[in-house]
Coordinates of N, CA, C and O in Angstrom, one line a residue:
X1 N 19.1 -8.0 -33.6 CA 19.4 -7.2 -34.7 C 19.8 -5.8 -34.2 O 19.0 -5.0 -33.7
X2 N 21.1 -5.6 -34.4 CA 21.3 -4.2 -33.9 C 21.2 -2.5 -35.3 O 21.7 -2.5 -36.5
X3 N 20.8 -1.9 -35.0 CA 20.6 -0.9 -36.0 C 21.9 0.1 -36.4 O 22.1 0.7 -35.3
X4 N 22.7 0.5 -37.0 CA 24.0 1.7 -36.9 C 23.6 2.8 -37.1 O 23.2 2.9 -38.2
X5 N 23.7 3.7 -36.5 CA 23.7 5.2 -37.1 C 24.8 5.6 -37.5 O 25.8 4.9 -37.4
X6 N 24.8 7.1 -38.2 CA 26.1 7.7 -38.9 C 27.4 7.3 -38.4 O 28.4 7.1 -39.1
X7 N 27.5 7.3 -37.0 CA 28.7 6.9 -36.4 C 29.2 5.7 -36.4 O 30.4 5.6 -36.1
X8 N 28.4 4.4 -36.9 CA 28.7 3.1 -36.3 C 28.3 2.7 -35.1 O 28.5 1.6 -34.6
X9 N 27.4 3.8 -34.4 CA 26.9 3.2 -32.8 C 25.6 2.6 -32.9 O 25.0 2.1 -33.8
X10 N 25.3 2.6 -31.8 CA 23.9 2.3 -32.4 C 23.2 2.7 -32.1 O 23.4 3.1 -31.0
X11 N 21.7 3.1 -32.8 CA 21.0 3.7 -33.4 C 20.0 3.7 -32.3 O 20.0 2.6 -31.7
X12 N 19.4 4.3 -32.0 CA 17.9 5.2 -31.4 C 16.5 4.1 -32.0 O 16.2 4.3 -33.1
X13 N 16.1 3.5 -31.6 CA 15.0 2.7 -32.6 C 13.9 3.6 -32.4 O 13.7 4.1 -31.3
X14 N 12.7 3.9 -33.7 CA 11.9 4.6 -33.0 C 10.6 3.9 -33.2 O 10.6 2.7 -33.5
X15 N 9.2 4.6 -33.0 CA 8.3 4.4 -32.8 C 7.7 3.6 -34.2 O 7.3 2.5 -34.3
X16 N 7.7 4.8 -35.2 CA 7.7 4.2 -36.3 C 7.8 3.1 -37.0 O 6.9 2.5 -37.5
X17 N 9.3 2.9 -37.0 CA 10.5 1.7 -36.9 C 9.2 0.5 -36.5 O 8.5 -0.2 -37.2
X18 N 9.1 0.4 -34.5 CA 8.3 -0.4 -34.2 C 6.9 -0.6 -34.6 O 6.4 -1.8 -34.6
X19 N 6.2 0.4 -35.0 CA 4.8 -0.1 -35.6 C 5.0 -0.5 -37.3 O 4.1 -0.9 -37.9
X20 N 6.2 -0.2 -37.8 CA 6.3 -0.9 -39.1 C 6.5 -2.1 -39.0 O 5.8 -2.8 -39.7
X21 N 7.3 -2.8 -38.1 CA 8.0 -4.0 -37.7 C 6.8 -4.4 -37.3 O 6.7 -5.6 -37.5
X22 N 5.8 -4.0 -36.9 CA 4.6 -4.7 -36.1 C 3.3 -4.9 -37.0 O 2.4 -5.7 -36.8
X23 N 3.3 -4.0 -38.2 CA 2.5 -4.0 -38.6 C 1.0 -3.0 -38.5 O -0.1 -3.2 -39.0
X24 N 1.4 -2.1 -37.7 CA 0.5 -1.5 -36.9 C 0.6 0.1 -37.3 O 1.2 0.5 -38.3
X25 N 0.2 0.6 -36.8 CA 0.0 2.4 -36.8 C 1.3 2.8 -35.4 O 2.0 2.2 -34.7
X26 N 1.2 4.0 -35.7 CA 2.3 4.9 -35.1 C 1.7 4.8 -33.4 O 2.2 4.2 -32.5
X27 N 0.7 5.4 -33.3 CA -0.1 5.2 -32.5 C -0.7 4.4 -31.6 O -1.0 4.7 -30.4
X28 N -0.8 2.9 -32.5 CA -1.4 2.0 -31.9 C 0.0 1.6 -30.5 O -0.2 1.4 -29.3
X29 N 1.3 1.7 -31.4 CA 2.1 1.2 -30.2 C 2.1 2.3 -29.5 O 1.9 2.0 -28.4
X30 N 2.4 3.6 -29.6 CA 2.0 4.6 -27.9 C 0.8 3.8 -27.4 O 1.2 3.2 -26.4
X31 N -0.1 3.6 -27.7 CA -0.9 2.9 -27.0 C -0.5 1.3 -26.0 O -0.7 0.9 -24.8
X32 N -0.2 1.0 -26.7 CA 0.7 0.1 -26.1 C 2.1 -0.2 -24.9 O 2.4 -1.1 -24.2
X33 N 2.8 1.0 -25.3 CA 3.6 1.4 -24.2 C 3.2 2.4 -22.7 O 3.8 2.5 -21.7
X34 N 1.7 3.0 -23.2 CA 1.1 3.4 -22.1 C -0.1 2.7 -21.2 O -0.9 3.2 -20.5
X35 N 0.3 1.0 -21.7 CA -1.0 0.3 -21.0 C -2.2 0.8 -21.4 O -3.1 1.0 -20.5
X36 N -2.6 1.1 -22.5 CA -4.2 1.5 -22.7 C -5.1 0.1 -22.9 O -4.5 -0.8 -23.4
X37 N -6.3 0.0 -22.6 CA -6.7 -1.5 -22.4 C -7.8 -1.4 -23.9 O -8.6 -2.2 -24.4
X38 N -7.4 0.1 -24.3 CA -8.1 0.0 -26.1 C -7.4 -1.0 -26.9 O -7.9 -2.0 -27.5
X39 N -6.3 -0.9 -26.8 CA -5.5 -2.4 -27.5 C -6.1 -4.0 -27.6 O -6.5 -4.7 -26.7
X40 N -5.9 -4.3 -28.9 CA -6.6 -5.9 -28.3 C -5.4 -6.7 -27.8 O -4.3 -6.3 -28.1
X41 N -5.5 -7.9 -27.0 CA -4.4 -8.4 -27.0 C -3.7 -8.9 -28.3 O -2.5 -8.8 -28.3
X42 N -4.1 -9.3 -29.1 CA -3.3 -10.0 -30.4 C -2.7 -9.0 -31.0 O -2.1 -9.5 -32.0
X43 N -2.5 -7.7 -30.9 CA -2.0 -6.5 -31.3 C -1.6 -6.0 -30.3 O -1.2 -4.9 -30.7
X44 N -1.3 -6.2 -28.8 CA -0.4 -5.8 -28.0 C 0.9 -7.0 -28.2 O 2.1 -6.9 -28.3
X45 N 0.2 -7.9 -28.3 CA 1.3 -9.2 -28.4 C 2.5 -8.9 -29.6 O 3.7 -8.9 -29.5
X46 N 1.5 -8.5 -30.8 CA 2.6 -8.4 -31.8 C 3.4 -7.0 -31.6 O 4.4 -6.9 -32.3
X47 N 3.2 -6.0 -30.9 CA 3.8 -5.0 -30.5 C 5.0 -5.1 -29.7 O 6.2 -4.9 -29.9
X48 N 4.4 -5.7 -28.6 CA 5.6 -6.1 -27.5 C 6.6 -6.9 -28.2 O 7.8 -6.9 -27.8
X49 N 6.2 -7.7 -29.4 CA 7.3 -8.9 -29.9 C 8.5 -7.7 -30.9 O 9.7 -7.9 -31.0
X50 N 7.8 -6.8 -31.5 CA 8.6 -6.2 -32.3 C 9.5 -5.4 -31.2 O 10.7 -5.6 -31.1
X51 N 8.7 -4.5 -30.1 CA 9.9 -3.9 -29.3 C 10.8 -5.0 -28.9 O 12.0 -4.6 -28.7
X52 N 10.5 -6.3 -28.6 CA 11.8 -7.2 -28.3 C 12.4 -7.2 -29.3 O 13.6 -6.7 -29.4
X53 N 11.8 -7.9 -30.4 CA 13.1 -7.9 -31.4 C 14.0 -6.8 -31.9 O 15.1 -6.9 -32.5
X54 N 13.4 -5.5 -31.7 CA 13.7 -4.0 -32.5 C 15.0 -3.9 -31.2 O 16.0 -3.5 -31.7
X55 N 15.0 -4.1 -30.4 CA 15.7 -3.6 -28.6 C 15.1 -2.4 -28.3 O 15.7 -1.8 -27.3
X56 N 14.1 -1.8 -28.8 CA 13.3 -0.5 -28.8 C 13.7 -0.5 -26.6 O 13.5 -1.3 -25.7
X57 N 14.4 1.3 -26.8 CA 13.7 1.7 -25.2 C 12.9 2.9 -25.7 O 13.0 3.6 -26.7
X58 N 12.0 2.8 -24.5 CA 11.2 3.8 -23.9 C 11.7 5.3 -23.6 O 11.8 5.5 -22.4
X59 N 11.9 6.5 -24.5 CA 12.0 7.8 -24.3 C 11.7 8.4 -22.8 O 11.8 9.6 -22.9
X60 N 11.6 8.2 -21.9 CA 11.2 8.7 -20.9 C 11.3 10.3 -21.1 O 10.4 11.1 -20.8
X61 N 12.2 10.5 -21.7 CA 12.7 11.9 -21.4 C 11.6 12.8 -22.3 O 11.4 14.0 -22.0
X62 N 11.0 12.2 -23.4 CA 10.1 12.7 -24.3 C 8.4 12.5 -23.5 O 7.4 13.2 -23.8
X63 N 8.5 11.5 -22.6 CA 7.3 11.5 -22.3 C 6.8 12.3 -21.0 O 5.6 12.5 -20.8
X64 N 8.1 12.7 -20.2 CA 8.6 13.4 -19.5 C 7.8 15.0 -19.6 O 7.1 15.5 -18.7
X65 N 8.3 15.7 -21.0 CA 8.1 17.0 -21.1 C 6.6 16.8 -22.3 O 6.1 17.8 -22.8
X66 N 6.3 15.6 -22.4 CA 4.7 15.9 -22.6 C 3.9 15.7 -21.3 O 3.0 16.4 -21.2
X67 N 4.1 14.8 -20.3 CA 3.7 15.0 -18.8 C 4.1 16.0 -17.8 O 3.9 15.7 -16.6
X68 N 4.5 17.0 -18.1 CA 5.5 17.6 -17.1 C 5.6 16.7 -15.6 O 6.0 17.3 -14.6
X69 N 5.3 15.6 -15.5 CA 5.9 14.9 -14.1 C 6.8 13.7 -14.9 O 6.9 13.5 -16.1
X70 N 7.5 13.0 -14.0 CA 8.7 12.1 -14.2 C 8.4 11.4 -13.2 O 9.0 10.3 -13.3
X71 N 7.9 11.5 -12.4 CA 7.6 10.1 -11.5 C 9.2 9.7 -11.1 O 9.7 8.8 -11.7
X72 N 10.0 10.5 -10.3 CA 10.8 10.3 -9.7 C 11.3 11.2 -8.5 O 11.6 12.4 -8.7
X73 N 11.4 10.7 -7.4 CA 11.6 11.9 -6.5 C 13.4 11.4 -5.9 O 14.0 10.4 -6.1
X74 N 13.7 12.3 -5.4 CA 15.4 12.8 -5.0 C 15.6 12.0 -3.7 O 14.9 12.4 -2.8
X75 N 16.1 11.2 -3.6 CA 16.3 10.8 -1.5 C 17.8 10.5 -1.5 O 18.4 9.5 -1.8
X76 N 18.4 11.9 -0.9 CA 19.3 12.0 0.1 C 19.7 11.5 1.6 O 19.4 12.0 2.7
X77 N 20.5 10.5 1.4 CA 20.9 10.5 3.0 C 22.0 11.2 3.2 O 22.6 11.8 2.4
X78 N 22.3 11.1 4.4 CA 23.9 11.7 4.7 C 24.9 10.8 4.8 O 26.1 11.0 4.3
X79 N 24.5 9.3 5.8 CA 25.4 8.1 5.8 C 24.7 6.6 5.3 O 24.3 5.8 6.1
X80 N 24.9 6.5 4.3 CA 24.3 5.4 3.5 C 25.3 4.0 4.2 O 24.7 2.9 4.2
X81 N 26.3 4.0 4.6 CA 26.8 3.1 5.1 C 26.1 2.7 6.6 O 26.5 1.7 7.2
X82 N 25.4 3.3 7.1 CA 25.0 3.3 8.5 C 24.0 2.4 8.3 O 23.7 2.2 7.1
X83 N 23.2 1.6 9.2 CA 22.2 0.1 8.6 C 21.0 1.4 8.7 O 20.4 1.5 7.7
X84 N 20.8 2.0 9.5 CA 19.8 2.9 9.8 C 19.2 3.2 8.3 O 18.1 2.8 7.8
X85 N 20.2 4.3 7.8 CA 19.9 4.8 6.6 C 19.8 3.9 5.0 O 19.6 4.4 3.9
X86 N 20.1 2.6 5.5 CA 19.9 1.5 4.8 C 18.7 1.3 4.8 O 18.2 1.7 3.7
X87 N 17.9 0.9 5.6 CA 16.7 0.7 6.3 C 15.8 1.6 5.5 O 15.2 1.3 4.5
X88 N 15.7 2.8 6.2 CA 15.1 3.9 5.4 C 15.0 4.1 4.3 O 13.9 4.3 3.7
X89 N 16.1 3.9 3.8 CA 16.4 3.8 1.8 C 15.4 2.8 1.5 O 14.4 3.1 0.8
X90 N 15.6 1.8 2.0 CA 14.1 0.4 1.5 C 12.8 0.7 1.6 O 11.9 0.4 0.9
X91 N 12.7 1.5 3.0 CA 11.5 1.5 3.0 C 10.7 2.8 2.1 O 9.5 2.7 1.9
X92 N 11.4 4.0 1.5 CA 11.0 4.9 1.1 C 10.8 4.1 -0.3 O 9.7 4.2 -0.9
X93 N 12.2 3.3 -1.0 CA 12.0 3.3 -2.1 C 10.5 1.9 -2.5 O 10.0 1.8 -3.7
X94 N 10.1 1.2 -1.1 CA 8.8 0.1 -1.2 C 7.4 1.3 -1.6 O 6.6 1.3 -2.6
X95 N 7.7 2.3 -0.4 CA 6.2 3.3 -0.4 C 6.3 3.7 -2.0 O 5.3 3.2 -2.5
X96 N 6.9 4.4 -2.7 CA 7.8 4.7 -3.9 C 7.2 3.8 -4.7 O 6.1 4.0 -5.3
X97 N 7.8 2.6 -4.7 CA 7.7 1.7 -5.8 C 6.4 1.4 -5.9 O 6.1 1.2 -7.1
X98 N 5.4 1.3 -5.0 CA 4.3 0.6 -5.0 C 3.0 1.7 -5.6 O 2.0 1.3 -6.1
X99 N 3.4 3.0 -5.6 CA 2.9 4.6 -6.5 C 3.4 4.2 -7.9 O 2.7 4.6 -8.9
X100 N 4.4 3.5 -8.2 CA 4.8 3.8 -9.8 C 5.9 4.9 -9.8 O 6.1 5.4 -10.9
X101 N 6.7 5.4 -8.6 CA 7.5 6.1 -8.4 C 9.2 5.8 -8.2 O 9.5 5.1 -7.3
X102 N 9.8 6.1 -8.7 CA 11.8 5.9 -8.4 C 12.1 6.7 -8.2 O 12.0 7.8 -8.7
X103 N 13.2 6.1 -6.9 CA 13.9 7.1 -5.9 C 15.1 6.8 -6.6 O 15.4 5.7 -7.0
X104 N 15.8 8.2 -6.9 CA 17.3 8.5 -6.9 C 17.7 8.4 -6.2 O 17.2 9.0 -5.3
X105 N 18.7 7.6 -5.7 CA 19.5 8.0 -4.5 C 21.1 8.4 -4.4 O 22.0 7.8 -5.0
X106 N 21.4 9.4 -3.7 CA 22.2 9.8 -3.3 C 22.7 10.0 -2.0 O 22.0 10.5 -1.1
X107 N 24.2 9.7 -1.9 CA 25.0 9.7 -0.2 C 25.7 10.8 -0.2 O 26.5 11.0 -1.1
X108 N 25.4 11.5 0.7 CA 26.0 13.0 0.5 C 27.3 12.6 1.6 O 28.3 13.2 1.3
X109 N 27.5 11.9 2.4 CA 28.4 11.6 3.2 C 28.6 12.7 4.1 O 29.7 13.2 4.4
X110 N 27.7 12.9 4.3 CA 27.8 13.9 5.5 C 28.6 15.8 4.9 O 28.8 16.7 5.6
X111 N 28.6 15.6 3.5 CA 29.2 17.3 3.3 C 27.8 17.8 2.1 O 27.0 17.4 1.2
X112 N 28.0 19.0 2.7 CA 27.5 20.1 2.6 C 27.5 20.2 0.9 O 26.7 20.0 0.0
X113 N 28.9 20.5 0.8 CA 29.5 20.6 -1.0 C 28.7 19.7 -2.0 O 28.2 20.1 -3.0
X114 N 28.6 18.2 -1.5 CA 28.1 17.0 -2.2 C 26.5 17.0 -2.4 O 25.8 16.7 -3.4
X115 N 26.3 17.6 -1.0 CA 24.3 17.3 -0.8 C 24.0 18.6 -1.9 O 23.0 18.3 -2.5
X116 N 24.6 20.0 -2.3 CA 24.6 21.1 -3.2 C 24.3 20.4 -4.7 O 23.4 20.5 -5.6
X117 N 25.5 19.7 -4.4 CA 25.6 19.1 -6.1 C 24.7 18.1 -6.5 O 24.3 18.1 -7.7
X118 N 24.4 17.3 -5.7 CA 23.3 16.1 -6.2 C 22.2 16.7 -6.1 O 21.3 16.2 -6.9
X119 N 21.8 18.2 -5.3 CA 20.5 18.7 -5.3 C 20.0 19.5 -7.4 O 19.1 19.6 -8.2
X120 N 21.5 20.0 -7.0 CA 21.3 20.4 -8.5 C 21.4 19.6 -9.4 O 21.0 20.1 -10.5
X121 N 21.8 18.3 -9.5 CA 21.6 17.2 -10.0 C 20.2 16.6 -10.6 O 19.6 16.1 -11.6
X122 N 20.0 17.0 -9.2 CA 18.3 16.4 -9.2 C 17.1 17.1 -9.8 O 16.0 16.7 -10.3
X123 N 17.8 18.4 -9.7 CA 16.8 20.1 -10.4 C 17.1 19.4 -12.1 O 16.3 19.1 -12.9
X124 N 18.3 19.3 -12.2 CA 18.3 18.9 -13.8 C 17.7 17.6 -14.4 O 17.5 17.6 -15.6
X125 N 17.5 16.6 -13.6 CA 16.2 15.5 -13.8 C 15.5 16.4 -13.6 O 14.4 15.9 -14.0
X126 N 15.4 16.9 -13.4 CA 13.2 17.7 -13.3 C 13.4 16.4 -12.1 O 14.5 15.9 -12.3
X127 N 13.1 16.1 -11.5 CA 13.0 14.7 -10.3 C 11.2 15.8 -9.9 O 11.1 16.9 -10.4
X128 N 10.4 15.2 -9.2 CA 9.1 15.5 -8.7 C 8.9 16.0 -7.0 O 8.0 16.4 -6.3
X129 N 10.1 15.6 -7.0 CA 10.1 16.1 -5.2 C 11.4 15.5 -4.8 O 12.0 14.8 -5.5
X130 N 11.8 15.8 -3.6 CA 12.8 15.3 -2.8 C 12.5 15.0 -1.5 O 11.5 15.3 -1.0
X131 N 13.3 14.4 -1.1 CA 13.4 13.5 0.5 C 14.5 13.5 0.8 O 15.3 12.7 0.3
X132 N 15.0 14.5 2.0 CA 16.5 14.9 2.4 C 16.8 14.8 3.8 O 16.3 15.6 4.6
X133 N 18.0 13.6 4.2 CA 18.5 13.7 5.5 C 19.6 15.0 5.9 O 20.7 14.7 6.1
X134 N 19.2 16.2 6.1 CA 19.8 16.7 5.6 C 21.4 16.5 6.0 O 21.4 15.9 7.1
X135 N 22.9 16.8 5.5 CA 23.7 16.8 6.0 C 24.1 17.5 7.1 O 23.4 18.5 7.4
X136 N 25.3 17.1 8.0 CA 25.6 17.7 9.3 C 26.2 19.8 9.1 O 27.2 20.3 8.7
X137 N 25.5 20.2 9.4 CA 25.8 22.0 9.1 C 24.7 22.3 8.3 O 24.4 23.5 8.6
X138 N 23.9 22.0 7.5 CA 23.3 22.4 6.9 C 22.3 23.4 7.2 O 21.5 23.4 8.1
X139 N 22.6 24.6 6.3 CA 22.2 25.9 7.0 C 20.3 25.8 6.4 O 19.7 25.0 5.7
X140 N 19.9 26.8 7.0 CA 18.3 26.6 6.9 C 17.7 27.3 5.7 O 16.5 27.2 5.2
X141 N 19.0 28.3 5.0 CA 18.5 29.4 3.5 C 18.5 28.1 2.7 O 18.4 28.4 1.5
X142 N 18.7 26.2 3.0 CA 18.3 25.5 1.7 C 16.8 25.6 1.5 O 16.3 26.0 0.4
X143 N 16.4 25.4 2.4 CA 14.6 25.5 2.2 C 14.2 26.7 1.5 O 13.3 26.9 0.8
X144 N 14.9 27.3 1.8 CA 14.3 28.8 0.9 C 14.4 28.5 -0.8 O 13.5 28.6 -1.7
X145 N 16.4 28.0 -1.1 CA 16.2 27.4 -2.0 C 15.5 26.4 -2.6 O 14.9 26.5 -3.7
X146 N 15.4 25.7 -2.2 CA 14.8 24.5 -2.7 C 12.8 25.1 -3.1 O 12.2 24.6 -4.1
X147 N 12.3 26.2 -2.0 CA 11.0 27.0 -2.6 C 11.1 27.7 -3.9 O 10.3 27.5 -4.9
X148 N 12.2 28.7 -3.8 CA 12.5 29.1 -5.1 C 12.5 28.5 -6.1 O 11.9 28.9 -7.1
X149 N 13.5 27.2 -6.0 CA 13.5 26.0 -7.4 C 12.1 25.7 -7.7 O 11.7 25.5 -8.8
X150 N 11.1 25.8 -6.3 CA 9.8 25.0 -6.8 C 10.0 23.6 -6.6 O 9.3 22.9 -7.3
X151 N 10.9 23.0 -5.7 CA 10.6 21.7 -5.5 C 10.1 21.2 -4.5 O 10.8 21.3 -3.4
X152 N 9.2 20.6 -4.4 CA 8.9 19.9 -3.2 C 9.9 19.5 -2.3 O 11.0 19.3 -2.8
X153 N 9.7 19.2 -1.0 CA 10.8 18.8 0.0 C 10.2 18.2 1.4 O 9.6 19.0 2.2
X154 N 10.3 16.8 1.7 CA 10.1 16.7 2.8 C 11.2 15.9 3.6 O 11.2 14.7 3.8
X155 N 12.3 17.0 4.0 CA 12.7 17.0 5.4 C 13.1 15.3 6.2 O 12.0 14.8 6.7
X156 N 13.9 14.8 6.4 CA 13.5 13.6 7.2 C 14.6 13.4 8.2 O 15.8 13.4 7.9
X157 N 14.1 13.3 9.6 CA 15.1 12.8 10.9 C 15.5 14.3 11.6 O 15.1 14.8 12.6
X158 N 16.5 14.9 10.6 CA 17.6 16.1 11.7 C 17.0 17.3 11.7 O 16.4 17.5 10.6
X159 N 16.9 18.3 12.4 CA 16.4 19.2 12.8 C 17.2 20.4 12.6 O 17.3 21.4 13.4
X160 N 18.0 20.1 11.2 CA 19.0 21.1 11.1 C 18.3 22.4 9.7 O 18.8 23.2 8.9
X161 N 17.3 21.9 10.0 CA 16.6 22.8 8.4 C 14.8 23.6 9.6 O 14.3 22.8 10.4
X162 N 14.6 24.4 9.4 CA 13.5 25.1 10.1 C 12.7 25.3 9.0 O 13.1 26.3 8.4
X163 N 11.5 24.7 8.4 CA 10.4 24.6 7.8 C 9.5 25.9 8.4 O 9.4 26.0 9.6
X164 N 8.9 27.0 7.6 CA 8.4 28.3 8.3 C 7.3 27.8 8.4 O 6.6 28.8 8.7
X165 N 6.3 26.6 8.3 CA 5.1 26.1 8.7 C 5.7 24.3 8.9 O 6.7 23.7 8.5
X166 N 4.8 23.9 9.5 CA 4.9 22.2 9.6 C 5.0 21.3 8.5 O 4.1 21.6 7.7
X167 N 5.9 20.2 8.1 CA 5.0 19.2 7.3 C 4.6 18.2 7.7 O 5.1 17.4 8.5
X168 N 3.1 18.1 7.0 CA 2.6 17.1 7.7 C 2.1 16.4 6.2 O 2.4 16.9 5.1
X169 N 1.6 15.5 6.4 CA 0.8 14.5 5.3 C -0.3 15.4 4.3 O -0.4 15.5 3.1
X170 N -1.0 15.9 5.1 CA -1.9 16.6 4.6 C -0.9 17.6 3.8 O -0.5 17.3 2.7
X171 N -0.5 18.5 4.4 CA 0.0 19.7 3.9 C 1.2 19.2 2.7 O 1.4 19.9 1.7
X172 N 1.8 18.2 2.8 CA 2.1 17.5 1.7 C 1.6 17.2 0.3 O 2.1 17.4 -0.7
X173 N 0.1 16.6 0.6 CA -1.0 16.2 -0.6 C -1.7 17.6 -0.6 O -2.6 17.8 -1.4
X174 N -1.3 18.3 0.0 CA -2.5 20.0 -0.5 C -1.6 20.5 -1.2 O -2.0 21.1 -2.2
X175 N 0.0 20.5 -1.2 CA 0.9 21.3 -2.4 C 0.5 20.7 -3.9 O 0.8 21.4 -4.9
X176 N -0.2 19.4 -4.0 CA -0.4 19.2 -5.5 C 1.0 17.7 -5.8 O 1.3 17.0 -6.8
X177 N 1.5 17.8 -4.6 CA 2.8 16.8 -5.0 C 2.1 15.3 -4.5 O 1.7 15.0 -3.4
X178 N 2.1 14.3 -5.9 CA 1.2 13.4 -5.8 C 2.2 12.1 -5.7 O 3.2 12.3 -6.4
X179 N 2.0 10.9 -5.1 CA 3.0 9.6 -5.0 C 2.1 9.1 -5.7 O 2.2 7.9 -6.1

């Protein structure tokens, strides 16, 4: 069943919509889309059945700016075609996936201009932190930027960015930036 809005496109399904279709309260299904184990099953069942049949998605972007986190962090390589940085991409996005976390990814291909733009890219997801190979030239006032933005950053492989203290694991989990 597809829904039309004013345009002919289609339509936004909302929450409402789904706990009418379900039979239920407004509520009961946030409950149900945030895994609360207050739900019984026989009312998670008929919930889940109406978001299938409704095509209901999930707002992120609303749940987003009631969590201020997004559970997504930035990872930058410079050569994604290289098996190396293949490699790496898997393994950050396993550590990642296994938190409840999604890696963006982005191939800056080695310029400077590109790794700017996906960074600012990434500031406009709100994203939760970043992971940056940085590109070849990359001058060291990014770190300064990326402090100012307020985004987390941890640095990976090239030694083309100078950190004014170390990162380490710890000093990672003491900034408050949680996987």
């Amino acid at each position: 069943m597809t829904i039309l809005d004013e345009r002919g496109g289609p339509a936004r399904i909302t929450l409402t919509e789904v706990a009418h279709h379900a039979g239920v309260s407004r509520s009961t299904v946030s409950l149900v889309l945030r895994g609360s184990p207050l739900v019984a099953a026989e009312t998670r069942e008929r919930v889940q059945a109406a978001i299938a049949a409704l095509g209901y998605v999930y707002n992120r972007g609303a749940a987003t700016l009631r969590a201020a986190r997004t559970d997504t962090v930035g990872l930058l390589v410079c050569e994604i075609n290289n098996s190396f940085y293949g490699e790496l991409t898997a393994g950050v996005d396993d550590v990642l996936g296994e938190q409840g976390v999604v890696a963006f990814l982005a191939n800056t291909a080695e310029s400077g201009e590109r790794q700017d733009r996906y960074l600012q890219r990434m500031r406009e997801q709100n994203v939760d932190g970043v992971i940056i190979c940085p590109a070849a030239g990359t001058a060291p006032a990014l770190l300064d930027r990326l402090r100012q933005w307020q985004l987390p950053v941890v640095q990976a492989l090239r030694l083309h960015l100078r950190p004014r203290r170390a990162i380490t694991p710890g000093s990672i989990m003491s900034s408050g930036w949680r996987w």
